[in-house]
PDB file of C-alpha atoms in Angstrom:
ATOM      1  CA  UNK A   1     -11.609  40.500 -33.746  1.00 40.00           C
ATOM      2  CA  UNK A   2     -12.466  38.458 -37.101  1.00 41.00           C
ATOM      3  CA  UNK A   3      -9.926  38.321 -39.979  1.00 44.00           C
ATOM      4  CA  UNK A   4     -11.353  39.836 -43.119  1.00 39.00           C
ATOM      5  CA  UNK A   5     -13.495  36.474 -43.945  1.00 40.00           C
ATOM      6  CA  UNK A   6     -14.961  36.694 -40.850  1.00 36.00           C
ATOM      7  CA  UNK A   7     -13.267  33.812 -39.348  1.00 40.00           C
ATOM      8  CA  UNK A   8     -11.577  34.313 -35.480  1.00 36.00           C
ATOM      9  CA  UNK A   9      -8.546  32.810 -35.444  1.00 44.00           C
ATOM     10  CA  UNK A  10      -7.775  30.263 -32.609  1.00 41.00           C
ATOM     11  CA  UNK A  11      -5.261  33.006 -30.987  1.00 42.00           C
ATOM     12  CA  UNK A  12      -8.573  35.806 -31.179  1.00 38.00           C
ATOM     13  CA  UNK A  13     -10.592  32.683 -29.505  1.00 37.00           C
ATOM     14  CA  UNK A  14      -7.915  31.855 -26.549  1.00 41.00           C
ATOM     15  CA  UNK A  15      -7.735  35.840 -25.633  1.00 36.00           C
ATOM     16  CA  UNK A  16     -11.750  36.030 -25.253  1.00 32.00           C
ATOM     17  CA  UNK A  17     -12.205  32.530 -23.710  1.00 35.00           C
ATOM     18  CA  UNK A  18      -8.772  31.607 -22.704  1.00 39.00           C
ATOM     19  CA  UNK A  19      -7.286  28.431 -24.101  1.00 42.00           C
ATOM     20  CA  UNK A  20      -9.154  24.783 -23.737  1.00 47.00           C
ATOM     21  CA  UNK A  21      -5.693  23.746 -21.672  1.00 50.00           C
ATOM     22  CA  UNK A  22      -6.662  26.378 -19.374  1.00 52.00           C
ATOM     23  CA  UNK A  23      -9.084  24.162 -16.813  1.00 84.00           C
ATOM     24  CA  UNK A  24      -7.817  25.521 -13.464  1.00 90.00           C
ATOM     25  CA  UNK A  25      -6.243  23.399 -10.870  1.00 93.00           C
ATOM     26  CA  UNK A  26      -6.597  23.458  -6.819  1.00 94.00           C
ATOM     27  CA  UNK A  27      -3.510  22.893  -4.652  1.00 95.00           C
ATOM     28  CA  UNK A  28      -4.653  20.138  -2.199  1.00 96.00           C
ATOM     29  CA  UNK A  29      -2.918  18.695   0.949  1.00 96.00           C
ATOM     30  CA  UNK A  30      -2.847  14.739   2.207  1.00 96.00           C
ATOM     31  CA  UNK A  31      -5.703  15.110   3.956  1.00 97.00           C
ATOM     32  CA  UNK A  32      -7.656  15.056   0.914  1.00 97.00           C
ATOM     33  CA  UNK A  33      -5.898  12.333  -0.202  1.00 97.00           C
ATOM     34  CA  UNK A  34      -7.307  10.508   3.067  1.00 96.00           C
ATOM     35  CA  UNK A  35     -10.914  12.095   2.118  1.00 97.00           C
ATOM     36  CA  UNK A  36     -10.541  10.681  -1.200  1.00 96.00           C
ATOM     37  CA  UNK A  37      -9.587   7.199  -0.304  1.00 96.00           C
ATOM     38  CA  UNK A  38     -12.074   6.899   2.180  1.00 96.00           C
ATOM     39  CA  UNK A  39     -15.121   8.294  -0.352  1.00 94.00           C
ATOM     40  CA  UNK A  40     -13.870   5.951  -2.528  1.00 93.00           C
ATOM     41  CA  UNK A  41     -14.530   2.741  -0.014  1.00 92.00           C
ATOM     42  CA  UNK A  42     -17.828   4.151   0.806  1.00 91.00           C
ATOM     43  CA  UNK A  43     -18.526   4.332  -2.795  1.00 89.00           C
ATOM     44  CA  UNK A  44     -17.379   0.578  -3.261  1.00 88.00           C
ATOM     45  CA  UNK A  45     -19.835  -0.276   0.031  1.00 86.00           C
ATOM     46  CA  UNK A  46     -22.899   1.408  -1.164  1.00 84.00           C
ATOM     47  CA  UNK A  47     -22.469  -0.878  -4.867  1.00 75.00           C
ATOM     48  CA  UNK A  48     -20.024  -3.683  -3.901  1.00 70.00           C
ATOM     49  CA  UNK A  49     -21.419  -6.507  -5.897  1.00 55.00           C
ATOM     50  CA  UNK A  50     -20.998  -5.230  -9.331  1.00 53.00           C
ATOM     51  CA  UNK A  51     -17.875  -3.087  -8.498  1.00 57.00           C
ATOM     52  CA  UNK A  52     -16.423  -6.246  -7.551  1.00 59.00           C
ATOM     53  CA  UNK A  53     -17.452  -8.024 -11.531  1.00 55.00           C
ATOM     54  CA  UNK A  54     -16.331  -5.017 -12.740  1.00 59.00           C
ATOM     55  CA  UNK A  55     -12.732  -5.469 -10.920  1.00 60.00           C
ATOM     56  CA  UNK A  56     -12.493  -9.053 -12.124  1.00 63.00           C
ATOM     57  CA  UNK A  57     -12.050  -8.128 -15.184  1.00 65.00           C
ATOM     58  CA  UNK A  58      -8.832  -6.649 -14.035  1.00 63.00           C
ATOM     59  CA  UNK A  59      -7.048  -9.934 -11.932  1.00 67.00           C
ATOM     60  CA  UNK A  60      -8.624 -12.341 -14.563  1.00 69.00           C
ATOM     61  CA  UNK A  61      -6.489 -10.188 -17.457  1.00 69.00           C
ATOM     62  CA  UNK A  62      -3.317 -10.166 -15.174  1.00 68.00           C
ATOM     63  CA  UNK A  63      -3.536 -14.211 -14.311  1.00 70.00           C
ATOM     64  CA  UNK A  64      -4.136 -14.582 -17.924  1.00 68.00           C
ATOM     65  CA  UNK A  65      -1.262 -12.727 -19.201  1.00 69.00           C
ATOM     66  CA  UNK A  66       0.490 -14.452 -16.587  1.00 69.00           C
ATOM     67  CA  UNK A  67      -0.221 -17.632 -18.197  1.00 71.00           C
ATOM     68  CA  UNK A  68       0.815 -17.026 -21.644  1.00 67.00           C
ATOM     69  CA  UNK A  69       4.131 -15.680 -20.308  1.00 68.00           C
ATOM     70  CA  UNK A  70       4.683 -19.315 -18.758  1.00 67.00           C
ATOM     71  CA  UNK A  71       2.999 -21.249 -21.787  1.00 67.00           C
ATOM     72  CA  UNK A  72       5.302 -19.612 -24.088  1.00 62.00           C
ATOM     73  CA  UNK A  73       8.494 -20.309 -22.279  1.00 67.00           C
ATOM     74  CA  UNK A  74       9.216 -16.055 -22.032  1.00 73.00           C
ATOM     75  CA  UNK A  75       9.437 -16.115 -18.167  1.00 76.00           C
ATOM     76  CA  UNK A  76      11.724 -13.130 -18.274  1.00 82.00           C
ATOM     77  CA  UNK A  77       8.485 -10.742 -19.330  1.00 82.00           C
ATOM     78  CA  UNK A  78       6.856 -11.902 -16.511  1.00 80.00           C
ATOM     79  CA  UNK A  79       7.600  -9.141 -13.851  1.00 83.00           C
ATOM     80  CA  UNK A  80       7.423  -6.858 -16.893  1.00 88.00           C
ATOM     81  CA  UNK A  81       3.662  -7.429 -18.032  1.00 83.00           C
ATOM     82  CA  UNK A  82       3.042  -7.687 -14.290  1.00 78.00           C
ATOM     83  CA  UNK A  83       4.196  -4.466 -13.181  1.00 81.00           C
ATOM     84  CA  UNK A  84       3.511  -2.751 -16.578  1.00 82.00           C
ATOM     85  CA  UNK A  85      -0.456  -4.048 -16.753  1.00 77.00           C
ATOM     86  CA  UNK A  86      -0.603  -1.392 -13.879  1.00 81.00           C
ATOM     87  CA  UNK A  87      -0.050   1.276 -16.254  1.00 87.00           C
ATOM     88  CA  UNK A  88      -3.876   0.205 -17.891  1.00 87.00           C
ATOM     89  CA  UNK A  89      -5.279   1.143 -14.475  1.00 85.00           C
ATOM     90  CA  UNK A  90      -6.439   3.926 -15.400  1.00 89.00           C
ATOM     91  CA  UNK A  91      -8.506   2.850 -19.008  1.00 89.00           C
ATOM     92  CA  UNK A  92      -9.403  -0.154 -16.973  1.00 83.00           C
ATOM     93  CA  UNK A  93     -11.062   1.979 -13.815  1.00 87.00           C
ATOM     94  CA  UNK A  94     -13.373   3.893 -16.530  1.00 89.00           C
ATOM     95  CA  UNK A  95     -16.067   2.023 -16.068  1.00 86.00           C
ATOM     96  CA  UNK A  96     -15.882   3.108 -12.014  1.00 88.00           C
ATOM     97  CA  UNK A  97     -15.421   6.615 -12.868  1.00 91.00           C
ATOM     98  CA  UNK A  98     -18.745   6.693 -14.275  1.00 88.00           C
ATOM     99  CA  UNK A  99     -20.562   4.608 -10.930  1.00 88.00           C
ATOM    100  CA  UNK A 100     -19.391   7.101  -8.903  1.00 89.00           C
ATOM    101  CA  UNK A 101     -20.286   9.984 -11.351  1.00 89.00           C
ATOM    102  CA  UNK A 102     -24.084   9.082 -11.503  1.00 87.00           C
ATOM    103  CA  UNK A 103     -24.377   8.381  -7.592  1.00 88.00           C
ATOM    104  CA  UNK A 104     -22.354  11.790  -7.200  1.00 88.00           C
ATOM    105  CA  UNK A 105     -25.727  13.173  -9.177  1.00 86.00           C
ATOM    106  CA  UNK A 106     -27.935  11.004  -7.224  1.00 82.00           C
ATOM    107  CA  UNK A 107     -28.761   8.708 -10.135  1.00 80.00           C
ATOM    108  CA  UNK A 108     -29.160   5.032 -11.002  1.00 73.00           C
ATOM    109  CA  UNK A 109     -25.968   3.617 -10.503  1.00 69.00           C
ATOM    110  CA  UNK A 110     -26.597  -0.281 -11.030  1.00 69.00           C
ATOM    111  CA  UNK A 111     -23.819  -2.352 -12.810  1.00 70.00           C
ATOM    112  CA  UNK A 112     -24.937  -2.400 -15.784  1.00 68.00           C
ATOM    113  CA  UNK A 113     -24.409   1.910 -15.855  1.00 71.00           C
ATOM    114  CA  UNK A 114     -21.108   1.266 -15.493  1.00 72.00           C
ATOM    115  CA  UNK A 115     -20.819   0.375 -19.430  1.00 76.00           C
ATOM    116  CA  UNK A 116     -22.881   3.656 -20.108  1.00 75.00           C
ATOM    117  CA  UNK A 117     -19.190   5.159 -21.008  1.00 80.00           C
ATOM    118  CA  UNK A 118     -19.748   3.222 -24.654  1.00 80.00           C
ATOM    119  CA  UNK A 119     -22.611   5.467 -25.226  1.00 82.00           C
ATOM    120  CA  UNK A 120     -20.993   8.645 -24.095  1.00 82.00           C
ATOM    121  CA  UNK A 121     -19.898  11.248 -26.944  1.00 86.00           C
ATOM    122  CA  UNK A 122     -16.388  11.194 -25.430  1.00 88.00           C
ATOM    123  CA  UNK A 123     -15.745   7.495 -26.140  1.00 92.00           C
ATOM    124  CA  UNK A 124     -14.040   8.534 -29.027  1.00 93.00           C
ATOM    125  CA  UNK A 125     -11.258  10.809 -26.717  1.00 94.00           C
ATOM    126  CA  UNK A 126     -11.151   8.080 -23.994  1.00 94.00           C
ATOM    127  CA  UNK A 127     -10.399   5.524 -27.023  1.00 95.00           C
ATOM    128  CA  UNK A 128      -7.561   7.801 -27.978  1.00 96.00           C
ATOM    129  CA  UNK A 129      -6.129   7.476 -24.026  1.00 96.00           C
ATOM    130  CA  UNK A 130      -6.484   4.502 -23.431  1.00 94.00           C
ATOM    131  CA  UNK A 131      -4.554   3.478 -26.368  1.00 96.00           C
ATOM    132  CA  UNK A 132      -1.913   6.107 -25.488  1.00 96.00           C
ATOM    133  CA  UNK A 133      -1.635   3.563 -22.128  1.00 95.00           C
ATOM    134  CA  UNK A 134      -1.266   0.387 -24.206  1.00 94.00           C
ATOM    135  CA  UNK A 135       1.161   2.287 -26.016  1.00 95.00           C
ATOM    136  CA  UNK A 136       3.627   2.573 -23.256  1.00 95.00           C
ATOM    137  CA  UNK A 137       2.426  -0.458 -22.051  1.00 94.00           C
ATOM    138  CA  UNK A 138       3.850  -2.029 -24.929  1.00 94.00           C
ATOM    139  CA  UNK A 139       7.058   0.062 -25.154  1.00 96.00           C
ATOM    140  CA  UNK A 140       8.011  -0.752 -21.703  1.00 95.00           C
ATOM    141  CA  UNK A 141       7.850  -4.595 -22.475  1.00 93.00           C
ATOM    142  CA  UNK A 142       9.707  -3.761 -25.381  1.00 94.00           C
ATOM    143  CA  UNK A 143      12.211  -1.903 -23.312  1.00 95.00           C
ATOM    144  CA  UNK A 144      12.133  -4.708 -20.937  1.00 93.00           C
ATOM    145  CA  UNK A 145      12.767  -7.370 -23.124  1.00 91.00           C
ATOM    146  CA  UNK A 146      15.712  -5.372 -24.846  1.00 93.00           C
ATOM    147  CA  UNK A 147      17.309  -5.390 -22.016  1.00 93.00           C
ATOM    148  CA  UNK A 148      17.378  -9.064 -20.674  1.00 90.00           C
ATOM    149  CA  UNK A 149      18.580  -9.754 -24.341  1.00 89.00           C
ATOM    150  CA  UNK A 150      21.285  -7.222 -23.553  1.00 91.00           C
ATOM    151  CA  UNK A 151      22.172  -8.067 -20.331  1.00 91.00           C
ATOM    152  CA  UNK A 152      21.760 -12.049 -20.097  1.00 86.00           C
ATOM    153  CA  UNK A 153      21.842 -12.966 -23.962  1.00 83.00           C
ATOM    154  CA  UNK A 154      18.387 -13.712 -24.107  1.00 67.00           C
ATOM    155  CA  UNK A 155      19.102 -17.557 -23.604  1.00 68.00           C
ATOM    156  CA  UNK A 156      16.192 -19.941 -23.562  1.00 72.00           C
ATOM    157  CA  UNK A 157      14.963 -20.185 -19.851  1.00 72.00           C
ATOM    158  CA  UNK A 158      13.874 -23.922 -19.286  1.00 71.00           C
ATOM    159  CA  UNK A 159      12.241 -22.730 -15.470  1.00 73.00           C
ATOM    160  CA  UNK A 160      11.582 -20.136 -13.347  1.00 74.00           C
ATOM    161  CA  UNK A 161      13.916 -21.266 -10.838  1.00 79.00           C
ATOM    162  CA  UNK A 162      16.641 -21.148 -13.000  1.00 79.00           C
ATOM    163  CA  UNK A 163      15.715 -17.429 -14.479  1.00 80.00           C
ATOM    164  CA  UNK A 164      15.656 -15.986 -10.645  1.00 83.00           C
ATOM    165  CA  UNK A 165      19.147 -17.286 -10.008  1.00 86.00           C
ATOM    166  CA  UNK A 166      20.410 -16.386 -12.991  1.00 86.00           C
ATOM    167  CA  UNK A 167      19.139 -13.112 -12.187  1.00 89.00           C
ATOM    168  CA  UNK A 168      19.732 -13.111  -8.862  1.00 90.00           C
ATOM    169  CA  UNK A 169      23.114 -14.306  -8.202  1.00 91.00           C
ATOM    170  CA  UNK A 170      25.144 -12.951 -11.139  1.00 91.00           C
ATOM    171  CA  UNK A 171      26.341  -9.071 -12.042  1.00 93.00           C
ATOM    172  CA  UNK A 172      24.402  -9.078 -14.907  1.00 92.00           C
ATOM    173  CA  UNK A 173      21.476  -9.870 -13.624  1.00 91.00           C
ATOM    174  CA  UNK A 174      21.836  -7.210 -10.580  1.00 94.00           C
ATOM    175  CA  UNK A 175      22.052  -4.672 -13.422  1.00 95.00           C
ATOM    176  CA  UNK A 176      19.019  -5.607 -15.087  1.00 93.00           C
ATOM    177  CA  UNK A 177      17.479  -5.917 -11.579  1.00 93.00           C
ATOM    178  CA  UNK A 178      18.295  -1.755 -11.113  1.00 95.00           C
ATOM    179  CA  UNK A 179      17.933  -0.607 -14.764  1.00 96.00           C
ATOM    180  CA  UNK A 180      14.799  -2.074 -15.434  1.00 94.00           C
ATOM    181  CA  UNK A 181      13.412  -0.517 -12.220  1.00 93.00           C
ATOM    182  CA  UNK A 182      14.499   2.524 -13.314  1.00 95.00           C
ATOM    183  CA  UNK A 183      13.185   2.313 -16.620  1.00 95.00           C
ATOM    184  CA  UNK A 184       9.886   0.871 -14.999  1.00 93.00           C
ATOM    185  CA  UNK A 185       9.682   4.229 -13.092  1.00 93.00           C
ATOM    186  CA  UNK A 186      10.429   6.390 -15.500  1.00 95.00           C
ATOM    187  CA  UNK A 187       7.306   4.539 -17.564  1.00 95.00           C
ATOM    188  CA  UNK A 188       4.960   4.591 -14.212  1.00 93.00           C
ATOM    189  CA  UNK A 189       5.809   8.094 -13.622  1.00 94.00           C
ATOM    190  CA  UNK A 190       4.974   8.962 -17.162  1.00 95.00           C
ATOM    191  CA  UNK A 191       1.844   7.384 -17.559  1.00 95.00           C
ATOM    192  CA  UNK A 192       0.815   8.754 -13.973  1.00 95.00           C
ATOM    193  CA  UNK A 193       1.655  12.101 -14.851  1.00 96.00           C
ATOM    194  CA  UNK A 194      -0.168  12.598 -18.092  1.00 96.00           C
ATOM    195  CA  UNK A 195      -3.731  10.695 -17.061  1.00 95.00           C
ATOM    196  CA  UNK A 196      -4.094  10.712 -13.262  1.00 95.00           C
ATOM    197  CA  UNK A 197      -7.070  12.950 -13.663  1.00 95.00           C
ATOM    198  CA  UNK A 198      -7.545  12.288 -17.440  1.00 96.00           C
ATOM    199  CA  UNK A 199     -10.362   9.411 -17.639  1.00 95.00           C
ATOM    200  CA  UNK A 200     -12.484  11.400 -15.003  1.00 95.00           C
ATOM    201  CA  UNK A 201     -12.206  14.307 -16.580  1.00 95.00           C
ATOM    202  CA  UNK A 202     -12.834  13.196 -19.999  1.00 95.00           C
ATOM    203  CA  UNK A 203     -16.069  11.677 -19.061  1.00 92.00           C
ATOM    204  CA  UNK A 204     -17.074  14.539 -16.882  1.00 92.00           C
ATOM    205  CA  UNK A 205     -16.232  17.614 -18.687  1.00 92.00           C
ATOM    206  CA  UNK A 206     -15.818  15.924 -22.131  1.00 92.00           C
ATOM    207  CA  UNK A 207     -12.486  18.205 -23.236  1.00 94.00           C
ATOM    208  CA  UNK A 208     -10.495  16.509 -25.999  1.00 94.00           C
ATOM    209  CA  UNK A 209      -6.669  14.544 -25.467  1.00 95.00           C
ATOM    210  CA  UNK A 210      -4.658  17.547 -25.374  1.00 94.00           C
ATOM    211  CA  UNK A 211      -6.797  19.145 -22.538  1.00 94.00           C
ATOM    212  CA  UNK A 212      -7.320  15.971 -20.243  1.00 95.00           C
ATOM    213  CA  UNK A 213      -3.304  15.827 -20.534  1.00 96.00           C
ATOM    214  CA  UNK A 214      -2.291  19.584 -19.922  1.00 95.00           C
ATOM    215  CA  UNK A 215      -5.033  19.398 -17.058  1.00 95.00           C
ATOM    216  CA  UNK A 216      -3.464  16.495 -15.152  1.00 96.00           C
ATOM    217  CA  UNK A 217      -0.364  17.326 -16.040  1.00 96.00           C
ATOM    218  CA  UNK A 218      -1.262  21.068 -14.698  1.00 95.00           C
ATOM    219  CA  UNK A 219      -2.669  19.121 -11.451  1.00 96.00           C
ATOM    220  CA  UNK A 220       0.813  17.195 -11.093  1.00 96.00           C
ATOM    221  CA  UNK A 221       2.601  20.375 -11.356  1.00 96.00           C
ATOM    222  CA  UNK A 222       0.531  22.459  -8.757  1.00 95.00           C
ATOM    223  CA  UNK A 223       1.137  19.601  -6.109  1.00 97.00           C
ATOM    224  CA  UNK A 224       4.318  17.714  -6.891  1.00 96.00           C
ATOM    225  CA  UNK A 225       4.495  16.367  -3.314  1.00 97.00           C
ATOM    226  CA  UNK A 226       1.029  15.034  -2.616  1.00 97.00           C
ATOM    227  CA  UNK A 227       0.557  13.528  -6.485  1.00 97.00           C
ATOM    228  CA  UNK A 228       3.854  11.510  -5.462  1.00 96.00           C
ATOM    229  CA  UNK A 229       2.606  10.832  -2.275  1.00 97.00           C
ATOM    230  CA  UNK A 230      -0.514   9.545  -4.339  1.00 96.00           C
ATOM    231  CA  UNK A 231       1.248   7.965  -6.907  1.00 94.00           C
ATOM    232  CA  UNK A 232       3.418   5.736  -3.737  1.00 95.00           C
ATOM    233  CA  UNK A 233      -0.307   5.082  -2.155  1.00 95.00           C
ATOM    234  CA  UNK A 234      -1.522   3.685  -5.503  1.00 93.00           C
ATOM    235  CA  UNK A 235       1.847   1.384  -6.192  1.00 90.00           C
ATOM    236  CA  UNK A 236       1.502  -0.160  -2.657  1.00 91.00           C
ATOM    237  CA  UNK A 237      -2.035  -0.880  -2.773  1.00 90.00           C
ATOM    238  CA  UNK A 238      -1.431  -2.330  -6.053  1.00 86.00           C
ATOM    239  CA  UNK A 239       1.537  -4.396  -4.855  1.00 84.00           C
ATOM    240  CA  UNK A 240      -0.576  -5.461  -1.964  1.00 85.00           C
ATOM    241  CA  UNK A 241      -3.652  -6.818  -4.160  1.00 79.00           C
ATOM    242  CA  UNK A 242      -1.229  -8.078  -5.929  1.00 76.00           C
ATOM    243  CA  UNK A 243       0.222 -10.858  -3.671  1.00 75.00           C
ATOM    244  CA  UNK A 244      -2.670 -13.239  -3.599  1.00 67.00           C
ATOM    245  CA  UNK A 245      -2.344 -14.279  -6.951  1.00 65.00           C
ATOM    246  CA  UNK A 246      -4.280 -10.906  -8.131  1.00 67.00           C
ATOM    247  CA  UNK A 247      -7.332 -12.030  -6.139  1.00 72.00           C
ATOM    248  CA  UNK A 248      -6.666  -8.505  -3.767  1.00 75.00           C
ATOM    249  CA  UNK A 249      -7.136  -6.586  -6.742  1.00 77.00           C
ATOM    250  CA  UNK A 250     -10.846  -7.320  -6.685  1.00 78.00           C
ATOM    251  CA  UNK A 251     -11.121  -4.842  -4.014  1.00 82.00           C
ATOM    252  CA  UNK A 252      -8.140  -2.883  -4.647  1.00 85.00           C
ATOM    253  CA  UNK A 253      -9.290  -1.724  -8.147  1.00 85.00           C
ATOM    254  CA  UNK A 254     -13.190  -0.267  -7.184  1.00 87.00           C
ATOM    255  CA  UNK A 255     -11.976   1.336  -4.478  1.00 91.00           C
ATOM    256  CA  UNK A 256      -8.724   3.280  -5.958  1.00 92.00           C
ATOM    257  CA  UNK A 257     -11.052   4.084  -9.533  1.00 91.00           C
ATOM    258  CA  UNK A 258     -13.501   5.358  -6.780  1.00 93.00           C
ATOM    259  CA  UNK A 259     -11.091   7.368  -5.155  1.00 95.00           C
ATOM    260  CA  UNK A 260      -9.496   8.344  -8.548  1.00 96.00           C
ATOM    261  CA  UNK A 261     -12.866  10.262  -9.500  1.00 95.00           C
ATOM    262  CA  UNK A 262     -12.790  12.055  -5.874  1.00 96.00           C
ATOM    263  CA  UNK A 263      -9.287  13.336  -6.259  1.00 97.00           C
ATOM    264  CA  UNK A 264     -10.329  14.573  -9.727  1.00 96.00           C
ATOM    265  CA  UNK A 265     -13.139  16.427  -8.284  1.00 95.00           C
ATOM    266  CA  UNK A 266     -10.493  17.782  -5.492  1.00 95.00           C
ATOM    267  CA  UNK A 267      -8.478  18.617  -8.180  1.00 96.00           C
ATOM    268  CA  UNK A 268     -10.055  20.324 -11.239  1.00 94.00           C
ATOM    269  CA  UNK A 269     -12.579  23.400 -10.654  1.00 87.00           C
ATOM    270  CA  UNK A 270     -15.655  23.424 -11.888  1.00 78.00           C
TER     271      UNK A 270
END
């Protein structure tokens, strides 16, 4: 019913057409997980030379922040913008989302499609996400930083050698060891939580913030144990395209973002 202007008031709206947060979820098992993973591989075989330029992008940022750790003497943010540049995955894997979105509809899905995101009306929204994610990127190397200035004075460090046994061989630097883990997974699990399914579904459905967030929180929610069983997938992958000097992540990256967009599509109803 309309107020006496004639206006409906957002409460009238959400009892005709229920609220925008209201984007139901499905409960899904590990097995779709698997189903996932694996469409997302044969999505990165059917288009593997430009999902692979498009994953460089990724590595090349990681060895280059990597670099300016070490050319600025600040070795002890090195594990911290290392670790931490995984919470961009998401913003980074947009590009992906949308490959697998047009061969989903059967449509072009050359390389150069994959930038069709900076035409698409929700730029704006996933603009407004992905600098949410450099948000807590940043906070957690703030975080991280506090506390090696805490816990080991924040002396100069003249070489990596001498910052790992520092670390490793004194009480101090055991605590910073286990806190900043913690802290790191309380950031990880954050940032997982509120835009597993956010990118994909921003592009797909174009809902604003607020309704990409409930949603994937709504999604985490519905299947606590198979999002952290996703979530544990995800870190070792990561970890594992990780150890060749971030040259694994070229393969790593298409095929997770691939996956991503499957899971969403597992996830969210249409």
């Amino acid at each position: 019913m309309a107020n006496l202007d004639g206006v409906i008031t957002k409460s009238e709206r959400d009892a005709i057409s229920g609220p925008l947060s209201a984007l139901r979820v499905r409960t899904i098992t590990t097995a779709d997980l698997r189903d996932a993973l694996w469409r997302g591989y044969e999505d990165f075989k059917a288009q593997p030379s430009h999902l692979a330029f498009i994953a460089l992008i990724y590595p090349i940022a990681g060895v280059l922040l990597a670099q300016l750790t070490v050319s600025y003497n600040i070795f002890p943010l090195l594990f911290p913008l290392l670790g931490g540049f995984a919470l961009l995955g998401p913003f980074a894997a947009i590009g992906l989302y949308e490959i697998s979105r047009r061969r989903e509809l059967g449509m072009n899905s050359s390389w150069a499609h994959a930038f069709a995101v900076l035409r698409s009306r929700s730029i704006g929204t996933i603009a407004a996400l992905g600098a949410m994610l450099t948000g807590l990127f940043l906070a957690w190397l703030l975080v991280a930083w506090l506390l090696y200035r805490w816990l080991l004075g924040g002396a100069p460090v003249t070489s990596i050698s001498g910052f790992l046994t520092e670390v490793l061989t004194t009480a101090n630097g055991w605590t910073l060891i286990i806190i900043g883990n913690a802290a790191g997974a309380l950031f990880a699990i954050t940032a997982f939580t509120l835009t597993v399914i956010s990118f994909p579904l921003v592009l797909d459905r174009h809902v604003d913030v607020a309704t990409a967030i409930r949603t994937s929180v709504a999604a985490v929610e519905a299947n606590p144990r198979v999002m952290m069983i996703w979530g544990l997938i995800v870190t070792g992958l990561l970890v594992l395209g990780c150890l060749p000097v971030l040259v694994g992540l070229v393969l790593v990256m298409p095929i997770l973002g691939h996956a991503t967009w499957h899971l969403y599509r597992k996830l969210v109803e249409k």
